[in-house]
PDB file of C-alpha atoms in Angstrom:
ATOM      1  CA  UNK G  75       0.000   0.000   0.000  1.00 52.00           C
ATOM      2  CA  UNK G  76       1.967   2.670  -1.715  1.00 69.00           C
ATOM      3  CA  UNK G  77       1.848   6.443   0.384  1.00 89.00           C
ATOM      4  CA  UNK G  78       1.092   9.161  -0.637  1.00 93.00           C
ATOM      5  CA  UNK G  79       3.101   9.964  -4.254  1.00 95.00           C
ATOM      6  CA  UNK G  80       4.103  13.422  -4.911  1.00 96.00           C
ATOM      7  CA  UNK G  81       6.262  14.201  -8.160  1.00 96.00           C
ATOM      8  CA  UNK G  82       8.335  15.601  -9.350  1.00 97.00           C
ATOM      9  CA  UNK G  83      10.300  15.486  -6.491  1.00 95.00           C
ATOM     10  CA  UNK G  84      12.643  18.585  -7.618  1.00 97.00           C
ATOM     11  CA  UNK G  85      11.124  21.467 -10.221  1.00 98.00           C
ATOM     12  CA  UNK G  86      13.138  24.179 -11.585  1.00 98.00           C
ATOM     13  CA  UNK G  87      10.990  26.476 -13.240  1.00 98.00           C
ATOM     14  CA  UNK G  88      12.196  30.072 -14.889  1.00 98.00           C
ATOM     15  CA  UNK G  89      10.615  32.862 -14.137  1.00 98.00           C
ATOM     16  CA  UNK G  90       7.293  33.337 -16.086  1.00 98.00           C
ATOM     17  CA  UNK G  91       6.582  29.777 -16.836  1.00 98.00           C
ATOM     18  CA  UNK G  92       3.915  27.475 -15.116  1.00 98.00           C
ATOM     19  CA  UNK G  93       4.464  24.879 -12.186  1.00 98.00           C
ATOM     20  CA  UNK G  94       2.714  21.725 -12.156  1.00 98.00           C
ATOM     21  CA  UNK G  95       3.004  19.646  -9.146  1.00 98.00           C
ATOM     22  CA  UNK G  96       1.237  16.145  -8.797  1.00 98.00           C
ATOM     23  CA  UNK G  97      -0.592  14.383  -5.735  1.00 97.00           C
ATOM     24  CA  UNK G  98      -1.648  10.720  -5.741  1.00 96.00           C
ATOM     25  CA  UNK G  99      -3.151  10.167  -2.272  1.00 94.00           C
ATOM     26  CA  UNK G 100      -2.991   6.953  -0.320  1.00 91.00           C
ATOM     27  CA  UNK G 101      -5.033   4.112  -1.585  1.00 89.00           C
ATOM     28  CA  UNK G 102      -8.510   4.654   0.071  1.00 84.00           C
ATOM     29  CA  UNK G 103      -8.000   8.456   0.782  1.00 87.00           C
ATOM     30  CA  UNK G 104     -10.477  10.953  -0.536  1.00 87.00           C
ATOM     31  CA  UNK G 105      -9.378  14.305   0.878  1.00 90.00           C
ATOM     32  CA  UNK G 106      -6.498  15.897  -0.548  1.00 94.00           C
ATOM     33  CA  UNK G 107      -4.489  18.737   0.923  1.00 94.00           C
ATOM     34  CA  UNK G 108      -1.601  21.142  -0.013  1.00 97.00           C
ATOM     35  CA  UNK G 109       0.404  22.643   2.142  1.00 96.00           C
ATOM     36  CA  UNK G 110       3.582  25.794   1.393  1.00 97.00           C
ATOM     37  CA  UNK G 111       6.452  24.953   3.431  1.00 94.00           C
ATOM     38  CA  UNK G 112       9.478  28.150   2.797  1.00 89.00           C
ATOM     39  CA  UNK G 113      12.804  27.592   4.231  1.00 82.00           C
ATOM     40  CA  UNK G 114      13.315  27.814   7.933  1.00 78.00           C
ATOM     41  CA  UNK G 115       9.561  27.595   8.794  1.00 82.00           C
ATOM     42  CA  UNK G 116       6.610  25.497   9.286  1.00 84.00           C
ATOM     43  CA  UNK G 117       3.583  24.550   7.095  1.00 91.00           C
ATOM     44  CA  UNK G 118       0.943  26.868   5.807  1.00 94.00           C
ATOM     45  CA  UNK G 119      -1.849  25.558   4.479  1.00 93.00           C
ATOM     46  CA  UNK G 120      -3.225  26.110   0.869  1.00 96.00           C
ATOM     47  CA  UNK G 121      -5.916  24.108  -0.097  1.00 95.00           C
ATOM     48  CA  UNK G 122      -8.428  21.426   1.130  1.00 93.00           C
ATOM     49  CA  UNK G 123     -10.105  19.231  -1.245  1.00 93.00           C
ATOM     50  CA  UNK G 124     -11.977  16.111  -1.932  1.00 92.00           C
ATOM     51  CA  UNK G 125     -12.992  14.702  -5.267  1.00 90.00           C
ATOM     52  CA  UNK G 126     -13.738  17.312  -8.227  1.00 90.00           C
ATOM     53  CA  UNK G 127     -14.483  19.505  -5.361  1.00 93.00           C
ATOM     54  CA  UNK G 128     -12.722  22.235  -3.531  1.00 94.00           C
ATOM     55  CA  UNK G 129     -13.670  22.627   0.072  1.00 90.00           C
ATOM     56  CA  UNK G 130     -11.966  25.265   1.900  1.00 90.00           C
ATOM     57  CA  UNK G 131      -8.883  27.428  -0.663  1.00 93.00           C
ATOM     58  CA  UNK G 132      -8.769  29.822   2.167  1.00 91.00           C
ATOM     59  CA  UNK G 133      -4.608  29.490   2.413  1.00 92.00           C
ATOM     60  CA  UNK G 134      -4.323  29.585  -1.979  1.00 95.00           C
ATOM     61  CA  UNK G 135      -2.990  33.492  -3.109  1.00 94.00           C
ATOM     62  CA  UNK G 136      -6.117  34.930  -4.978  1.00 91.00           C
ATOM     63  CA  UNK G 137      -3.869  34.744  -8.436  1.00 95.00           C
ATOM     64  CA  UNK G 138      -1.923  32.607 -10.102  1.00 97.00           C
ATOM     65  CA  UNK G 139      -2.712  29.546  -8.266  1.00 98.00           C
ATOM     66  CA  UNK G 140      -4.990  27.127  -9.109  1.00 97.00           C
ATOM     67  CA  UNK G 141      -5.812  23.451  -7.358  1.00 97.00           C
ATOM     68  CA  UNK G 142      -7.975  20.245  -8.536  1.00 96.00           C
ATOM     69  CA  UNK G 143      -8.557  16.681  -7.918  1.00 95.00           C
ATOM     70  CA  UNK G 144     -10.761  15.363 -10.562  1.00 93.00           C
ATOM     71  CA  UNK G 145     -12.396  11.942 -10.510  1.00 90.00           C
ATOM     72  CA  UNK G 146      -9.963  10.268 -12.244  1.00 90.00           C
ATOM     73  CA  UNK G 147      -6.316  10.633 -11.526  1.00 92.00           C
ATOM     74  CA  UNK G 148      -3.993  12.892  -9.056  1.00 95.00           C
ATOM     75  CA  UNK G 149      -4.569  16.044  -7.376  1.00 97.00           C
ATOM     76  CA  UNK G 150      -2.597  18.882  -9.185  1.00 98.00           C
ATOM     77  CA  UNK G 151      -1.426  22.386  -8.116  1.00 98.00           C
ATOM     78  CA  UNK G 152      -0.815  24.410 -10.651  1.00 98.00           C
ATOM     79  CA  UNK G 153       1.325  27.982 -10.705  1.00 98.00           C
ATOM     80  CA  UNK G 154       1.430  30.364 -13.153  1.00 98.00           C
ATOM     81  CA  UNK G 155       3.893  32.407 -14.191  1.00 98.00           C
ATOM     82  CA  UNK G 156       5.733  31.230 -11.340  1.00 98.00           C
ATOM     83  CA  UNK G 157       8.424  33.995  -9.188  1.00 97.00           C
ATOM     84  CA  UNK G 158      10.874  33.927  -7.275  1.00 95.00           C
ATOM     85  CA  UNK G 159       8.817  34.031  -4.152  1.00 94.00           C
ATOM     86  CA  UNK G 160       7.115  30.537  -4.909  1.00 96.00           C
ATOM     87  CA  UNK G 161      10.056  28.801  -4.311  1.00 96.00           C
ATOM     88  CA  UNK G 162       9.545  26.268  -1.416  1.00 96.00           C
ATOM     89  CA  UNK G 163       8.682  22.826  -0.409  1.00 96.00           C
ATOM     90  CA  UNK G 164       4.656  21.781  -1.609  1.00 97.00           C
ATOM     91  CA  UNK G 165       3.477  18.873   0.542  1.00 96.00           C
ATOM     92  CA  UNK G 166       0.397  17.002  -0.091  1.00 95.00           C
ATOM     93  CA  UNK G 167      -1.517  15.340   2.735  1.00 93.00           C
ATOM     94  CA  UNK G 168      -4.668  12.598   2.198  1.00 91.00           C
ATOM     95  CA  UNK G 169      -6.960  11.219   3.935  1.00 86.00           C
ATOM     96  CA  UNK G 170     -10.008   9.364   4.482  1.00 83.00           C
ATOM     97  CA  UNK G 171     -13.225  10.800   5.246  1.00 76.00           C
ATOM     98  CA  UNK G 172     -14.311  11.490   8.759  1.00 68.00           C
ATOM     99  CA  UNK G 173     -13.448  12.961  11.751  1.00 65.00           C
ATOM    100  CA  UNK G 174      -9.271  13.073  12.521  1.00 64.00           C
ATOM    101  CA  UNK G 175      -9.401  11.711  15.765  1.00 59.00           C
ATOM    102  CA  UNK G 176     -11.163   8.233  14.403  1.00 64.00           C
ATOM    103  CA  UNK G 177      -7.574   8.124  11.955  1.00 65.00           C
ATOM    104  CA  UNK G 178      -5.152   9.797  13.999  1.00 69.00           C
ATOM    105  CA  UNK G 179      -3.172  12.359  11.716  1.00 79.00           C
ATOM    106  CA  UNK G 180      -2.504  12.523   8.211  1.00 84.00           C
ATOM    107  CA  UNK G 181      -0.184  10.682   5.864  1.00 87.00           C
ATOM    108  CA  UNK G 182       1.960  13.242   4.189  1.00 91.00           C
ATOM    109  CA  UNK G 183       3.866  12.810   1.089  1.00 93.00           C
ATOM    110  CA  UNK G 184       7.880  13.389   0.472  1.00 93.00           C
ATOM    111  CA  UNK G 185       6.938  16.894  -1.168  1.00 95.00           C
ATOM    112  CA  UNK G 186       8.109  18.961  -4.777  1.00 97.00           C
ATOM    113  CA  UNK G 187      10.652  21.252  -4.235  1.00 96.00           C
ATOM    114  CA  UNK G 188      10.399  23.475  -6.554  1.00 97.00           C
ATOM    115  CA  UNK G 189      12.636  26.263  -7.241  1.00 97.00           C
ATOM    116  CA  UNK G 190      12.476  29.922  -9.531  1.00 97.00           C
ATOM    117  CA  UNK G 191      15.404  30.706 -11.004  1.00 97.00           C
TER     118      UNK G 191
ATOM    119  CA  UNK C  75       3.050  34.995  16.133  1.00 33.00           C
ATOM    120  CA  UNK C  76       1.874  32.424  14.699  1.00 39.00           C
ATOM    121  CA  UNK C  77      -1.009  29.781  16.277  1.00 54.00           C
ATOM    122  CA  UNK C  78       1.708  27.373  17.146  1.00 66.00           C
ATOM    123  CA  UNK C  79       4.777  28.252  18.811  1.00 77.00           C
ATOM    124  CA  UNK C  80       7.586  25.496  19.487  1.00 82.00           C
ATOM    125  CA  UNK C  81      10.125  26.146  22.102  1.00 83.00           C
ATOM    126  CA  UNK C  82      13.152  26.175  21.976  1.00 90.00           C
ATOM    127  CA  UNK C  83      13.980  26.424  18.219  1.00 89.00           C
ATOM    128  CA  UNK C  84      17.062  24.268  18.747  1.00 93.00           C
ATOM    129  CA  UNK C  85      17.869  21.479  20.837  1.00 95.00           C
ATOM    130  CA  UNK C  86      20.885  19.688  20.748  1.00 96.00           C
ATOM    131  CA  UNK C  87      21.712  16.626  23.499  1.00 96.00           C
ATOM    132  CA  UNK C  88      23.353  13.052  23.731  1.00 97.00           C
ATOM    133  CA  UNK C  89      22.224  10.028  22.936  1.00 97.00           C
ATOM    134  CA  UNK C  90      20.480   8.384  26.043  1.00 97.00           C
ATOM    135  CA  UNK C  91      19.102  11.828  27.137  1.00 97.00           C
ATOM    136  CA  UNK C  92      15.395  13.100  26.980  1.00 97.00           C
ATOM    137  CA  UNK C  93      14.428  15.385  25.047  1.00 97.00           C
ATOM    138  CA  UNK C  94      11.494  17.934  25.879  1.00 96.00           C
ATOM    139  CA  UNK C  95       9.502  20.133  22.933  1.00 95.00           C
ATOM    140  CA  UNK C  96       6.858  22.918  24.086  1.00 95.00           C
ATOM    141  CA  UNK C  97       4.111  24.090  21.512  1.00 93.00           C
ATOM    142  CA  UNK C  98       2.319  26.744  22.724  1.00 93.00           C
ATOM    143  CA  UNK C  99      -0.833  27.850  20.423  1.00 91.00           C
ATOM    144  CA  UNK C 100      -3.605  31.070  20.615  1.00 88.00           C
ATOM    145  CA  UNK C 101      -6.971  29.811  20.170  1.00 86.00           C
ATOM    146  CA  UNK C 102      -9.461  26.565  21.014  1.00 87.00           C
ATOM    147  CA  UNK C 103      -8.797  23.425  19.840  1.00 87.00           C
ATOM    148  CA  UNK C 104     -10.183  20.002  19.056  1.00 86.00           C
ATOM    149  CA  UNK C 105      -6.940  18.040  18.797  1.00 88.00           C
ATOM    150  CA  UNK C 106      -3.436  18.500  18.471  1.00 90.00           C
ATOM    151  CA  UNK C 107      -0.768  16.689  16.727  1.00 92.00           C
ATOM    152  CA  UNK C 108       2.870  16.270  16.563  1.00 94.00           C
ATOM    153  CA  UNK C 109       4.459  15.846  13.353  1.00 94.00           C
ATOM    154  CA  UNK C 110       8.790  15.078  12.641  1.00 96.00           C
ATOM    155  CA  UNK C 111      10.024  15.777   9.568  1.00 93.00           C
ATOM    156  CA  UNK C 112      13.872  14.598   8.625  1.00 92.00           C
ATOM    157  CA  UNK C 113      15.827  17.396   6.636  1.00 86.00           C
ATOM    158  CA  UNK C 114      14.467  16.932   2.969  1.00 81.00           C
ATOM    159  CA  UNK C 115      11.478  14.766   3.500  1.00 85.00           C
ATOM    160  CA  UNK C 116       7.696  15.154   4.440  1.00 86.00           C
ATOM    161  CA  UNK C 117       5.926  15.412   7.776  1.00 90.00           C
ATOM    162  CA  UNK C 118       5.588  11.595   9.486  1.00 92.00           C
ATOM    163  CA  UNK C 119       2.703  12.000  12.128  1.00 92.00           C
ATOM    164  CA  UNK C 120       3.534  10.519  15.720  1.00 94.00           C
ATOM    165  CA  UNK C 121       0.996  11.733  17.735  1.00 93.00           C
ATOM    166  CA  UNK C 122      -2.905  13.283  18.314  1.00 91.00           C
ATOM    167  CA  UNK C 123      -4.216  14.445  21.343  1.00 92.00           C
ATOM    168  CA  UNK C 124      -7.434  15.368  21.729  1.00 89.00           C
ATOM    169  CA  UNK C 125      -8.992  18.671  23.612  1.00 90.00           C
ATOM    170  CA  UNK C 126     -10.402  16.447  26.018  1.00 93.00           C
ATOM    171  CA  UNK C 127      -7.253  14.139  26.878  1.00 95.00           C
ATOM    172  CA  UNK C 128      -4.271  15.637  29.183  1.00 97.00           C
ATOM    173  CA  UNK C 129      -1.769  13.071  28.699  1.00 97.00           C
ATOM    174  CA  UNK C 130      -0.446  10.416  25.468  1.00 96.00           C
ATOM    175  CA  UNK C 131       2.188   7.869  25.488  1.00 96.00           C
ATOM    176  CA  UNK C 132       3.267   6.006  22.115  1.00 94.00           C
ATOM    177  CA  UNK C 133       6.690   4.179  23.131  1.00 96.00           C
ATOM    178  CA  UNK C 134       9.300   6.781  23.643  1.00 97.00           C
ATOM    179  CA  UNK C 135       7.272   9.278  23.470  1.00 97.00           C
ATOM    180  CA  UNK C 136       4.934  11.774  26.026  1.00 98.00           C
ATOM    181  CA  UNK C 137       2.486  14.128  25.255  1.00 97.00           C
ATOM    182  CA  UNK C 138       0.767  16.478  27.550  1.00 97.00           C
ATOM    183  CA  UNK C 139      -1.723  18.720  26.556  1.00 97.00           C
ATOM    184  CA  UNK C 140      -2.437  22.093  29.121  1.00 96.00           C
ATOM    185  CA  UNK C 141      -5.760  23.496  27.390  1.00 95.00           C
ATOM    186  CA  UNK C 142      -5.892  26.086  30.162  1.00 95.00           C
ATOM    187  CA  UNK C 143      -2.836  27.313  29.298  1.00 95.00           C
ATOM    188  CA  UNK C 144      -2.850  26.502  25.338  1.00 94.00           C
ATOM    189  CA  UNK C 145       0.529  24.863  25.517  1.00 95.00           C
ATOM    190  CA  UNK C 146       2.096  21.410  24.769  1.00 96.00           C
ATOM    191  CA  UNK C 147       4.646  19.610  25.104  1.00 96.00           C
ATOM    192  CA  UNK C 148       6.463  16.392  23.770  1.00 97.00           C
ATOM    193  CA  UNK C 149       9.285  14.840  25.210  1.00 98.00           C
ATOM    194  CA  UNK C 150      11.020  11.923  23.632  1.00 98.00           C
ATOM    195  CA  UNK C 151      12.798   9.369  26.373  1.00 97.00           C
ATOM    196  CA  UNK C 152      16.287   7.558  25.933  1.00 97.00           C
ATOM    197  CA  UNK C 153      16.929   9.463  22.258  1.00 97.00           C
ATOM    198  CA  UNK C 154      18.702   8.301  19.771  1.00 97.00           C
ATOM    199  CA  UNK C 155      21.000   9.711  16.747  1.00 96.00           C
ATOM    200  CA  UNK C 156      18.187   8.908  14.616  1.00 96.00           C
ATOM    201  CA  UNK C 157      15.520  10.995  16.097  1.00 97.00           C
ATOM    202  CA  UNK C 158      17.344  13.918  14.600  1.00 97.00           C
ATOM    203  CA  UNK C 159      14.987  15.690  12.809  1.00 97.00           C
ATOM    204  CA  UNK C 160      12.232  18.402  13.140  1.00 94.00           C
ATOM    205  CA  UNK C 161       9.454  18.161  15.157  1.00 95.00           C
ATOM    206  CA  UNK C 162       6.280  20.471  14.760  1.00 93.00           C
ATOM    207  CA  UNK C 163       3.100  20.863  16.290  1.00 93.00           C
ATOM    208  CA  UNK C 164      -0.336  21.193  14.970  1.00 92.00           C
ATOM    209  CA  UNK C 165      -3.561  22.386  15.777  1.00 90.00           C
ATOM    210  CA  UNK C 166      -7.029  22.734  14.222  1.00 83.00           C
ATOM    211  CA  UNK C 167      -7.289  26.171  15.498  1.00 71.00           C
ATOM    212  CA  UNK C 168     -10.848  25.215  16.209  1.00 67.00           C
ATOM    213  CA  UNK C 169     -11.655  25.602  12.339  1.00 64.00           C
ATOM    214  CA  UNK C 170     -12.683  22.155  11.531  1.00 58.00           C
ATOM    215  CA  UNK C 171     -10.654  19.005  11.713  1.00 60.00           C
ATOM    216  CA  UNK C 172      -9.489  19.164   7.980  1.00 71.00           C
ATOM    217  CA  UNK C 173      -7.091  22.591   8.051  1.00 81.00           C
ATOM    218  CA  UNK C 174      -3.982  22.268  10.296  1.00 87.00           C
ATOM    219  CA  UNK C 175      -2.127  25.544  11.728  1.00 88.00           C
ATOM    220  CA  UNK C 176       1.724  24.457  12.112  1.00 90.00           C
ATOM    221  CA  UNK C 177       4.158  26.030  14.160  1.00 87.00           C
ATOM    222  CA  UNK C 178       8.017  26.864  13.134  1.00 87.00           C
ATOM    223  CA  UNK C 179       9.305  23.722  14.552  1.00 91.00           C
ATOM    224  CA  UNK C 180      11.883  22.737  16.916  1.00 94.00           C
ATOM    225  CA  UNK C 181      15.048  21.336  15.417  1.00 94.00           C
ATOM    226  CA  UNK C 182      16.359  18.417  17.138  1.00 96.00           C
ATOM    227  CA  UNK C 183      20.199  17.035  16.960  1.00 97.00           C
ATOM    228  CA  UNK C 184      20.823  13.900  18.858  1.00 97.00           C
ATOM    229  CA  UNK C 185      24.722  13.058  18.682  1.00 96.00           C
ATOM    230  CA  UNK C 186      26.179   9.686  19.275  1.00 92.00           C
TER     231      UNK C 186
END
């Protein structure tokens, strides 16, 4: 029972272009999550969301960033014309429905790094 | 500051020691959890209290949980090299179960 799969692992992007980062939660999992993690710091949350729906983007910036998890296939964040200031670590988190304390925590995934040059 | 606070920023001890983490956090809660995170990888969960519990043991590890005075703690018994690593907590923030607020982490070195 594979974890949670996050690739690529490493992104270098160039100014301008557009950022695609990949989530395949755990086997069983239907709630998706993204979280920003800059240098020296701890995790901010982007985005919560569950099958070809987006439940709370309270954490996403209002431009330039976009999230889905359709029916079929992984959950993907997607930055546009990325900048400087995007680079960091993206985690994704998953996992099953219902209340946290029946599962315990969540199963996080080894992250993108991506970095603006 | 942030909803979760770790204290100190740094530890560094000997093998065989304990190690003790504080989290300190702002508003009501319905659970907290303890995450580590090894330099380069993602979050492993270790722990969840809930608002309701006071104390959690999973082998070398303690939680307490002070709701009165919104703080936490986490020590680790009898460490070893290879609980190096990060260790953050988080909290609901008494948003829902599904958002988590992190705090900046304590950085742990354990040397041989």
């Amino acid at each position: 029972n594979a974890g949670v799969m996050q690739n690529p692992r490493h992104l270098v992007r160039r100014r301008g272009q557009e950022a695609r980062l990949r989530c395949s939660p755990m086997k069983g999992h239907s709630h998706v999550y993204w979280y920003r993690q800059l240098p020296e710091e701890g995790l901010k949350f982007m985005v919560y969301l569950q099958k070809e729906n987006i439940i709370d983007e309270s954490g996403m910036p209002k431009e330039r960033f976009s999230a889905e998890f359709p029916k079929e296939g992984p959950s993907i964040l997607r930055i546009q014309q990325v900048v400087r200031g995007d680079s960091a670590a993206y985690f994704c988190a998953s996992s099953p429905a219902g209340e946290i304390f029946r599962f315990g925590g969540y199963t996080f995934g080894s992250g993108t790094r991506l970095t603006v040059v | 500051s942030q909803q979760g606070e770790e204290d100190p920023q740094a530890l560094s001890i000997q093998e065989g020691e304990n190690a003790t983490m504080n989290c300190s956090y702002k508003t009501s809660i319905n659970n907290l959890q303890w995450y580590r995170q090894n330099s380069g990888r993602g979050l492993v969960h270790l722990i969840l209290i809930r608002s309701n519990e006071r104390e959690k043991h999973s082998g070398r590890l303690r939680v307490t949980l002070d709701t009165s005075k919104k703080s936490s703690s986490l020590l680790i018994t009898a460490s070893r090299a290879a609980d190096t690593a990060s260790y953050f907590c988080a909290t609901d923030a008494g948003t829902g179960f599904q958002k988590l607020v992190f705090g900046t982490g304590t950085r742990l070195l354990v040397s041989p």
